[in-house]
PDB file of C-alpha atoms in Angstrom:
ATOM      1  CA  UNK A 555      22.187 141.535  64.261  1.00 94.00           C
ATOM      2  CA  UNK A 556      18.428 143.327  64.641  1.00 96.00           C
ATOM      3  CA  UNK A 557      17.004 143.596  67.638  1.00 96.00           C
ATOM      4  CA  UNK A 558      13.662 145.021  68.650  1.00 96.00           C
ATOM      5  CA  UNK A 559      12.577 145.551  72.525  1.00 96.00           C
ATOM      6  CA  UNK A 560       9.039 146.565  73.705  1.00 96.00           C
ATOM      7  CA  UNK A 561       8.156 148.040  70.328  1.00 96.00           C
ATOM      8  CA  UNK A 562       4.913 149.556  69.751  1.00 96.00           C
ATOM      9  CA  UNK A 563       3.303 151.160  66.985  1.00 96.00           C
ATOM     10  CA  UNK A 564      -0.365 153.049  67.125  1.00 94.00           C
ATOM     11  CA  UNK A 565      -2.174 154.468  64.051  1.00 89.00           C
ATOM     12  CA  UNK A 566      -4.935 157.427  64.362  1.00 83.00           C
ATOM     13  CA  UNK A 567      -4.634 157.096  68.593  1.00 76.00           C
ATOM     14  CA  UNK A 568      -6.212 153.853  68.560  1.00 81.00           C
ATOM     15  CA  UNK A 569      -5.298 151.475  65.959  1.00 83.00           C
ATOM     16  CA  UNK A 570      -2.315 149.505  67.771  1.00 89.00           C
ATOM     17  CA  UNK A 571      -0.299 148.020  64.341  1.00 93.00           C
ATOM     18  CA  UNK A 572       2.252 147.126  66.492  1.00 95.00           C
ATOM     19  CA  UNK A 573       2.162 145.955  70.243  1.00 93.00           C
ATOM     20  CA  UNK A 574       4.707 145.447  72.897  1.00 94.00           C
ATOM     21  CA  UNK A 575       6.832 143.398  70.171  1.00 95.00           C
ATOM     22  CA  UNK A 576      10.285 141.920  70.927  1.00 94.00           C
ATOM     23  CA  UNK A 577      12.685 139.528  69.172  1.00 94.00           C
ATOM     24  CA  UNK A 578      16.483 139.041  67.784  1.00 94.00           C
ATOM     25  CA  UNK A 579      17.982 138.055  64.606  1.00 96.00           C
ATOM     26  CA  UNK A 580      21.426 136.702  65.809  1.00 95.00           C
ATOM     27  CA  UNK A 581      24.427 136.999  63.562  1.00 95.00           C
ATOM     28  CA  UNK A 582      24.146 134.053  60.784  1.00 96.00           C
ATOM     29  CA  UNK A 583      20.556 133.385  60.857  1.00 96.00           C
ATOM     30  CA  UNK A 584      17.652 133.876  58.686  1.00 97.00           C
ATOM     31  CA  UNK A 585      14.669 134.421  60.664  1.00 96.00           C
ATOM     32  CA  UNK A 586      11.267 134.397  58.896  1.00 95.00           C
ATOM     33  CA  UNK A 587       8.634 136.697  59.551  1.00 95.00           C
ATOM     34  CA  UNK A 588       5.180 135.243  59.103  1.00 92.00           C
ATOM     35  CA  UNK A 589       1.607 136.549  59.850  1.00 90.00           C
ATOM     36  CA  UNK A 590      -1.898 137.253  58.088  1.00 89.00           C
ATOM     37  CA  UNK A 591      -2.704 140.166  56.601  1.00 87.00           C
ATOM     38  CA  UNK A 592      -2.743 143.125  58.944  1.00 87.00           C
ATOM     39  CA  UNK A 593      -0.859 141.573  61.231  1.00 90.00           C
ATOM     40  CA  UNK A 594       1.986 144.288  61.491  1.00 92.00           C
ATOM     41  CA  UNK A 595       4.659 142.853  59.637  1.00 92.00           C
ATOM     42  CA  UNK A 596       5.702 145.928  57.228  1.00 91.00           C
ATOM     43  CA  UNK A 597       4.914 147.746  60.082  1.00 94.00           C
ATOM     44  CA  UNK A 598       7.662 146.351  61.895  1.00 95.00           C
ATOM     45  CA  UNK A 599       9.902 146.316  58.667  1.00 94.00           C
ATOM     46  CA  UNK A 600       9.642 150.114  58.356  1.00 94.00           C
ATOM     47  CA  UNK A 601       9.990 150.536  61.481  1.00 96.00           C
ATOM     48  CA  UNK A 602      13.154 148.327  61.514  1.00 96.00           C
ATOM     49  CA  UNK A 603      14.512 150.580  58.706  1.00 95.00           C
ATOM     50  CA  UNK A 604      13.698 153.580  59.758  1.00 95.00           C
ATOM     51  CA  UNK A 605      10.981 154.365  57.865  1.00 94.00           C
ATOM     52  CA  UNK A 606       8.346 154.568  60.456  1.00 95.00           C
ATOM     53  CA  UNK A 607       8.827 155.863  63.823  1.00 95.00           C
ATOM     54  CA  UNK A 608       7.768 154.057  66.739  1.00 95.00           C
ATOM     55  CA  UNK A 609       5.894 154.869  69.547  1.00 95.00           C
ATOM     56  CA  UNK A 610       7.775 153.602  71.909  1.00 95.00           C
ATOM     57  CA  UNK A 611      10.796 150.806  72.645  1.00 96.00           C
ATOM     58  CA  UNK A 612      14.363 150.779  71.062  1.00 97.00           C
ATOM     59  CA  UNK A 613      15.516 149.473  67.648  1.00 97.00           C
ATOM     60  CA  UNK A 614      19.139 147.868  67.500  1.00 97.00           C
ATOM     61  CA  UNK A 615      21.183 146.907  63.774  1.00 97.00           C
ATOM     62  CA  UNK A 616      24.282 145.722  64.716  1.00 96.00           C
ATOM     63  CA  UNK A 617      24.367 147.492  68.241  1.00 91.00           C
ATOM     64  CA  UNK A 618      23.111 150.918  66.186  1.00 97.00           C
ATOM     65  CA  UNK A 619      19.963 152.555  67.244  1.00 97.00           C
ATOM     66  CA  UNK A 620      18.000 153.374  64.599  1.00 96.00           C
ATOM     67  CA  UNK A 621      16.165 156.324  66.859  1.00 95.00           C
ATOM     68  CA  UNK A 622      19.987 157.603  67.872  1.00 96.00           C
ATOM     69  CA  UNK A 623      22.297 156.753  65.571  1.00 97.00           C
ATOM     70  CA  UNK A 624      20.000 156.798  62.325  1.00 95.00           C
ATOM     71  CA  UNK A 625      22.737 157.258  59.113  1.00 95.00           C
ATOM     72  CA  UNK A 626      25.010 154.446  61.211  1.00 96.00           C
ATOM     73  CA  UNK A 627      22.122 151.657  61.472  1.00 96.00           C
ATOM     74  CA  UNK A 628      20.801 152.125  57.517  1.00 95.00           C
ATOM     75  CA  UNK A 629      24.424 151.953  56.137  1.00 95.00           C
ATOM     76  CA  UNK A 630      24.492 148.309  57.700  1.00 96.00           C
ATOM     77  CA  UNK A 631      20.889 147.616  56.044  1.00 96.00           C
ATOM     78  CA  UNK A 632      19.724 146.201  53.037  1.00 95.00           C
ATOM     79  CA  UNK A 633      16.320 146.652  52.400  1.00 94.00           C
ATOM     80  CA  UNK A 634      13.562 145.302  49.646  1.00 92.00           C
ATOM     81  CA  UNK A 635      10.533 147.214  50.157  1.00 88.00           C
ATOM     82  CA  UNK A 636       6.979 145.891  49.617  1.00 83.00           C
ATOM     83  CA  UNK A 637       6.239 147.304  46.060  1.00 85.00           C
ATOM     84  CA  UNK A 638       8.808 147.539  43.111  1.00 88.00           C
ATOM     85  CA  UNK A 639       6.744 149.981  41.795  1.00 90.00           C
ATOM     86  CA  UNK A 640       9.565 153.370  42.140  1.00 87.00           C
ATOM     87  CA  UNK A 641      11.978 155.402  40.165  1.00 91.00           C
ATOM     88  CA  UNK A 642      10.420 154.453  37.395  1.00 93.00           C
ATOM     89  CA  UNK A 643      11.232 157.308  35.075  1.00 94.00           C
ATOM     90  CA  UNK A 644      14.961 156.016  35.821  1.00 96.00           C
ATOM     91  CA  UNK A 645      17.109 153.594  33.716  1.00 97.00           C
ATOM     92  CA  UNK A 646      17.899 150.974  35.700  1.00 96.00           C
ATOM     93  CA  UNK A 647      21.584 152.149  35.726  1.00 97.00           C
ATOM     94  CA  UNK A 648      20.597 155.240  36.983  1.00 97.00           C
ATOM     95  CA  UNK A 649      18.312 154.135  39.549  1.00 96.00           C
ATOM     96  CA  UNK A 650      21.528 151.404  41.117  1.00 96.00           C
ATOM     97  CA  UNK A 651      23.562 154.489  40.170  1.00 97.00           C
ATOM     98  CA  UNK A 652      21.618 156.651  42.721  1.00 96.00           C
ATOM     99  CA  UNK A 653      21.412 153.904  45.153  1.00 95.00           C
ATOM    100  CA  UNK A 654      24.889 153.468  45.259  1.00 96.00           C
ATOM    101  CA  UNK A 655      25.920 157.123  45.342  1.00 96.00           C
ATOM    102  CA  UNK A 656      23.172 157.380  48.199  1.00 94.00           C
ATOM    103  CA  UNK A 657      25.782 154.950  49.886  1.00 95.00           C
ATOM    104  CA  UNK A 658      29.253 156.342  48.440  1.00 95.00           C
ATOM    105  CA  UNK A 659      30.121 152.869  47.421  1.00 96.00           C
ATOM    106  CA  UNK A 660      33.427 153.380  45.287  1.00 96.00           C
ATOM    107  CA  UNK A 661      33.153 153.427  41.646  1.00 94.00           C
ATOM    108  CA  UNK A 662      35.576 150.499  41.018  1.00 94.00           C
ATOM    109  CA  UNK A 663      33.844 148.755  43.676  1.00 95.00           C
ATOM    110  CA  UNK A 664      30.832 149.340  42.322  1.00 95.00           C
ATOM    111  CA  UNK A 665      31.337 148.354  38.727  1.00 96.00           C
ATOM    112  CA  UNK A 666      32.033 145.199  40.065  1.00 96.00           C
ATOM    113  CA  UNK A 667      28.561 144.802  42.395  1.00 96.00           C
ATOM    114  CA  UNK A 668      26.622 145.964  39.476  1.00 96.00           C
ATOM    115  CA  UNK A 669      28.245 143.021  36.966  1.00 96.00           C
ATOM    116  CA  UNK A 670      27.907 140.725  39.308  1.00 95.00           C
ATOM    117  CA  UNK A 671      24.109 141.029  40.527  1.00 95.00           C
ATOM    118  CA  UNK A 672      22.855 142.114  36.815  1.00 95.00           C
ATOM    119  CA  UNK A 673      24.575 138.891  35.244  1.00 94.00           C
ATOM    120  CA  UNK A 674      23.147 136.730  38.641  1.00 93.00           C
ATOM    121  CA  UNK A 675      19.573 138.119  37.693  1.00 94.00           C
ATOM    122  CA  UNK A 676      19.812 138.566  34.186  1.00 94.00           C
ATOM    123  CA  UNK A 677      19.393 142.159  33.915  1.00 95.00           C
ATOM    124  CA  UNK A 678      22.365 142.899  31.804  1.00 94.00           C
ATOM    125  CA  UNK A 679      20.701 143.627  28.819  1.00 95.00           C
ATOM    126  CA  UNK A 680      17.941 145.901  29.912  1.00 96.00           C
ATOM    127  CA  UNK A 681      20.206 148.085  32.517  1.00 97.00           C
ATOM    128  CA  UNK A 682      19.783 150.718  29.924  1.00 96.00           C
ATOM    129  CA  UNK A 683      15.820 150.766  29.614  1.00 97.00           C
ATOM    130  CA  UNK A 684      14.050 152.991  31.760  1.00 96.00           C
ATOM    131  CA  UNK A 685      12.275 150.955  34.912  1.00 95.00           C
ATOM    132  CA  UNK A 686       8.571 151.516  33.562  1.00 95.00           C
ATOM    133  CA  UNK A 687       9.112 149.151  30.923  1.00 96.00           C
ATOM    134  CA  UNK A 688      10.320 146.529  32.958  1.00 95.00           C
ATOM    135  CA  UNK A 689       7.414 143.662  34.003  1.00 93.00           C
ATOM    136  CA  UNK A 690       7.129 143.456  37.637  1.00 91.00           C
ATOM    137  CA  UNK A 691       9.509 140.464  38.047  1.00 92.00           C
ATOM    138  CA  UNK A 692      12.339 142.500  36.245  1.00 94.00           C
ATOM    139  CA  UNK A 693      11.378 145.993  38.980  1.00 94.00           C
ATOM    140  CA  UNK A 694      11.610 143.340  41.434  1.00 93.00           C
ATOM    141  CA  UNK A 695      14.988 141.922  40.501  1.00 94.00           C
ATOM    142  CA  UNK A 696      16.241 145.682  40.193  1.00 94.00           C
ATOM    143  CA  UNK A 697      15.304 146.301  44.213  1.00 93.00           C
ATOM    144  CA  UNK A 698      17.410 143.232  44.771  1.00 93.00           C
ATOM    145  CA  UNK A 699      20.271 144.864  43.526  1.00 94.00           C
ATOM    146  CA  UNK A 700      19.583 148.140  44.779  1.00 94.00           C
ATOM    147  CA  UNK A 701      19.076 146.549  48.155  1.00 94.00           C
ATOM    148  CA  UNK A 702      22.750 144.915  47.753  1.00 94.00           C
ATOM    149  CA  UNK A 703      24.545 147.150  45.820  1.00 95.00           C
ATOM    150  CA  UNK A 704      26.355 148.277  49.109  1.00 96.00           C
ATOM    151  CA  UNK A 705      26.934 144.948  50.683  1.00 94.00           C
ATOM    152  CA  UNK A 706      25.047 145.371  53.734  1.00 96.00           C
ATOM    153  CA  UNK A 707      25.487 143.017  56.138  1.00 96.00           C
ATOM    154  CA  UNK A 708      21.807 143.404  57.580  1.00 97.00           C
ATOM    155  CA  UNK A 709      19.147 141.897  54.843  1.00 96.00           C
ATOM    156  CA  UNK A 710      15.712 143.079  55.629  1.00 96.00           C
ATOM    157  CA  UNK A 711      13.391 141.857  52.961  1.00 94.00           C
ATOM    158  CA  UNK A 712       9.402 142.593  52.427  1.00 92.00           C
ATOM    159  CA  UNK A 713       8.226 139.392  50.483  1.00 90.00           C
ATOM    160  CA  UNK A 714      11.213 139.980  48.366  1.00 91.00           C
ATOM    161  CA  UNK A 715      10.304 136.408  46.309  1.00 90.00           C
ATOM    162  CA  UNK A 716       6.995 137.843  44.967  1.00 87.00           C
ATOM    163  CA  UNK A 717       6.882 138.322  41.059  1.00 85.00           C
ATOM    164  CA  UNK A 718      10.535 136.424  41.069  1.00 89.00           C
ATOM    165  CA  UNK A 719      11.009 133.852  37.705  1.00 91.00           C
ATOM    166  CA  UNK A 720      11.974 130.862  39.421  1.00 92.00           C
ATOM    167  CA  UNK A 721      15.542 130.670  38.187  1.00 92.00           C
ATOM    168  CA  UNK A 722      15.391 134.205  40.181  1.00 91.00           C
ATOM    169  CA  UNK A 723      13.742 133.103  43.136  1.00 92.00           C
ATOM    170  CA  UNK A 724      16.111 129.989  43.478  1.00 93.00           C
ATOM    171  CA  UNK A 725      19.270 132.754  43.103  1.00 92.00           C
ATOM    172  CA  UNK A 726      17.755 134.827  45.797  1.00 93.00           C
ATOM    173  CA  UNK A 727      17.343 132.500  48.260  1.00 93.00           C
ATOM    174  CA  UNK A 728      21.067 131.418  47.371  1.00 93.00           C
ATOM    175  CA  UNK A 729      22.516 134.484  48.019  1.00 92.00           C
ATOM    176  CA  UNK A 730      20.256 134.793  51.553  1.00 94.00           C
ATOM    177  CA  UNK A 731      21.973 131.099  52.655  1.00 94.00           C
ATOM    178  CA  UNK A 732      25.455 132.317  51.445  1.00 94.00           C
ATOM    179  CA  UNK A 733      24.914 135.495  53.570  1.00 94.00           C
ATOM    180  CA  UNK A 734      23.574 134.048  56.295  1.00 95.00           C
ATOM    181  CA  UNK A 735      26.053 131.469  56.401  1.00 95.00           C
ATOM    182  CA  UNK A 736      29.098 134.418  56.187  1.00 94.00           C
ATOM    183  CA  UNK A 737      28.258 135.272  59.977  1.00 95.00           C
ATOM    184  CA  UNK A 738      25.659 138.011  58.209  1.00 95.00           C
ATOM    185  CA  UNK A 739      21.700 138.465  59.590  1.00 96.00           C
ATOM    186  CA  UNK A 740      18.428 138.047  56.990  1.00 96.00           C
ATOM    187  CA  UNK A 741      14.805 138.709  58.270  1.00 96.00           C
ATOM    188  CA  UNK A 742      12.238 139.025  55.324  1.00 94.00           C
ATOM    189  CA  UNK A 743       8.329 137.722  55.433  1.00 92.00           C
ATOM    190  CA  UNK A 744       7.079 135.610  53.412  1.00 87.00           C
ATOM    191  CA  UNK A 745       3.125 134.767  53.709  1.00 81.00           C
ATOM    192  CA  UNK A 746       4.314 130.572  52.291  1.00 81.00           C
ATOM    193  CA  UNK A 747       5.388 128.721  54.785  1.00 82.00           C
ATOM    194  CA  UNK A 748       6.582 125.958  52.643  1.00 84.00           C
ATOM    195  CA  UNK A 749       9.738 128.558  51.803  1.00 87.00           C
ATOM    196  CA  UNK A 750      10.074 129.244  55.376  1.00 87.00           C
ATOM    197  CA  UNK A 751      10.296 125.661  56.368  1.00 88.00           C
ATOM    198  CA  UNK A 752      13.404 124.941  53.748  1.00 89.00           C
ATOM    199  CA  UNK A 753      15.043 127.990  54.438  1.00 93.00           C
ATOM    200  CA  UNK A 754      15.020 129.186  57.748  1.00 94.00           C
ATOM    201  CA  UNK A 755      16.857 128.492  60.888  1.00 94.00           C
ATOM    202  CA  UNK A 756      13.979 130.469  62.673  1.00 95.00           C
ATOM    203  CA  UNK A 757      10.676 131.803  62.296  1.00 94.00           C
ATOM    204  CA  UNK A 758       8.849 134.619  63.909  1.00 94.00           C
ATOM    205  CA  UNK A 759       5.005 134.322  63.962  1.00 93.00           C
ATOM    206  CA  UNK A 760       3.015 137.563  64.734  1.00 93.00           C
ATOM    207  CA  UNK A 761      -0.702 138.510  64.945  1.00 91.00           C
ATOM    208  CA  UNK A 762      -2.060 141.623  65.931  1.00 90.00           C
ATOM    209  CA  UNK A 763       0.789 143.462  66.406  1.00 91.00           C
ATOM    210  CA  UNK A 764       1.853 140.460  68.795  1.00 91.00           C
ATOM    211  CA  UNK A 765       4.529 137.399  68.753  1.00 91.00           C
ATOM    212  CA  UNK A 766       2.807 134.079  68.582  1.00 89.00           C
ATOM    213  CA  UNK A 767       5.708 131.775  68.160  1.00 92.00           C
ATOM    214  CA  UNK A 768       9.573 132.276  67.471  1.00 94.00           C
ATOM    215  CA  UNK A 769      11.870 129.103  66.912  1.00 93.00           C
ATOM    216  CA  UNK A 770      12.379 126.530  64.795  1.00 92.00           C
ATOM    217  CA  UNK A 771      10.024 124.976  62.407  1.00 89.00           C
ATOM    218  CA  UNK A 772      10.764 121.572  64.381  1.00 91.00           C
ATOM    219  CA  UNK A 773       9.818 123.393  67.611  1.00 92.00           C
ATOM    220  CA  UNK A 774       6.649 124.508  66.359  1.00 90.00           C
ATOM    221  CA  UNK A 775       5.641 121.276  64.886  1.00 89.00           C
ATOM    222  CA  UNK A 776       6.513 119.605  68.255  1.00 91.00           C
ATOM    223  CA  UNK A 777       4.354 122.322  70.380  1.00 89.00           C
ATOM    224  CA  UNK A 778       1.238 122.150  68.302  1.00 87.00           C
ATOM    225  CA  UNK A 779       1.366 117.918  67.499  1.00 88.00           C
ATOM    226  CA  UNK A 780       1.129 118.554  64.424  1.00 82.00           C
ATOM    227  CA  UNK A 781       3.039 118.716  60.851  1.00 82.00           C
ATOM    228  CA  UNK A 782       0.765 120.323  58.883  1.00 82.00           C
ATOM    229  CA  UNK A 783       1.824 124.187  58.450  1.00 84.00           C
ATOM    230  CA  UNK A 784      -0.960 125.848  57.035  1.00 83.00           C
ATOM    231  CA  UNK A 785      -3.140 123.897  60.005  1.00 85.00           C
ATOM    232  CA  UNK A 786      -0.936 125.463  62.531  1.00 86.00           C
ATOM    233  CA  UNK A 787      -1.175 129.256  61.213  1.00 85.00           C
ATOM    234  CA  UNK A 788      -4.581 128.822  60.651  1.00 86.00           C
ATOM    235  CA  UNK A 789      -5.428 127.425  64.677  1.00 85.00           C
ATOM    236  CA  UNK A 790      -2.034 130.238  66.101  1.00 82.00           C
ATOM    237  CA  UNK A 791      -3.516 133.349  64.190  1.00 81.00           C
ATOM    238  CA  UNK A 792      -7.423 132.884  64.156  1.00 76.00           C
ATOM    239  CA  UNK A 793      -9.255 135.708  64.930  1.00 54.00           C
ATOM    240  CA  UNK A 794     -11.698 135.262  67.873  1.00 43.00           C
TER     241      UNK A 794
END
């Protein structure tokens, strides 16, 4: 479960990233977080994750406050950041390695995460090399399984389909169903709202900092007449 109340988020005292925002992510949903550029999405993400601070409101992940009970509310998170572009002097062993000791996941345990997500992604062979000569869809494959490695029960994911193969993509969104389905919670934004139409049971819109919309696909076709997707985004987050 993540919930966010009366969140807002200001950069050099004026700049308002973030403003006023609240919504849920029940327990066996994925919710998909949609908005232009600027809008405040990875923002919110970092702030969700602890990242970023906020300015003011509370932060819940499964009934943890990320402000009060920090360590608590990141155990239950998984989280794929915006860029793959890190540890990069690392093997990829070593960098899952680090993760994992980061979140004293057992060794047997984790032997057993590792084989499963590097044979799921087909990373088995290159677990060896170090990260910086991986191409960006193999980094981004590697945060997947860093993000994992612990079994979180929490998925927060920062357009975590971006530079995916599409044998990779297809696995991903797999594993997001199968979690979601397991009585588990998955936010992540995407900026295609094709993927958010076959995959979500809700999305949230934002714009400027804001919530435009949160609900089901169906329920946002039926509000705006329309079934055109793109058409909708365009007319809910045009800038005056």
């Amino acid at each position: 479960m993540i919930k966010i109340k009366n969140v807002t988020k200001t950069y050099n005292n004026n700049i308002k990233a973030v403003d006023d925002l609240n919504f849920e992510v029940n327990n066996g949903e994925i919710v998909g977080f949609i908005g232009p550029n600027g809008a405040g999405k990875t923002t919110t993400l970092k702030m969700l994750t602890g990242i970023l601070e906020p300015d003011n409101g509370e932060i819940f992940i499964n009934d943890y406050s990320i402000l009060k009970e920090p360590l608590k509310a990141k155990q239950e998170i998984g989280y794929i950041a915006d860029s793959p572009d890190m540890f990069l002097r690392l093997t990829g062993i070593e960098f899952i390695n680090l993760i994992a000791d980061i979140y004293k996941v057992p060794t047997k345990i984790r032997r057993k995460r590792i084989e499963e997500l590097s044979k799921r992604f087909e990373l088995e062979n290159v677990l060896g090399e170090k990260m910086q000569s991986y191409s960006h869809g193999m980094r981004q494959k590697m945060m997947v399984m860093a993000a994992l490695i612990h079994n979180p029960s929490v998925w927060i994911l920062d357009e975590p389909l971006i530079g995916l193969d599409p044998k990779s993509a297809f696995a991903l969104k797999k594993m997001m169903r199968e979690h979601a389905d397991a009585g588990n919670s998955v936010l992540f934004s995407t900026h295609v709202l094709e993927i958010a139409e076959k995959l979500c049971d809700n999305i949230i819109i934002i714009n400027h900092g804001k919530t435009c919309f949160y609900g089901t696909i169906d329920e946002l076709k039926k509000k705006y007449k329309k079934d055109d997707l793109e058409k909708i985004f365009l007319e809910m987050t045009n800038n005056d």
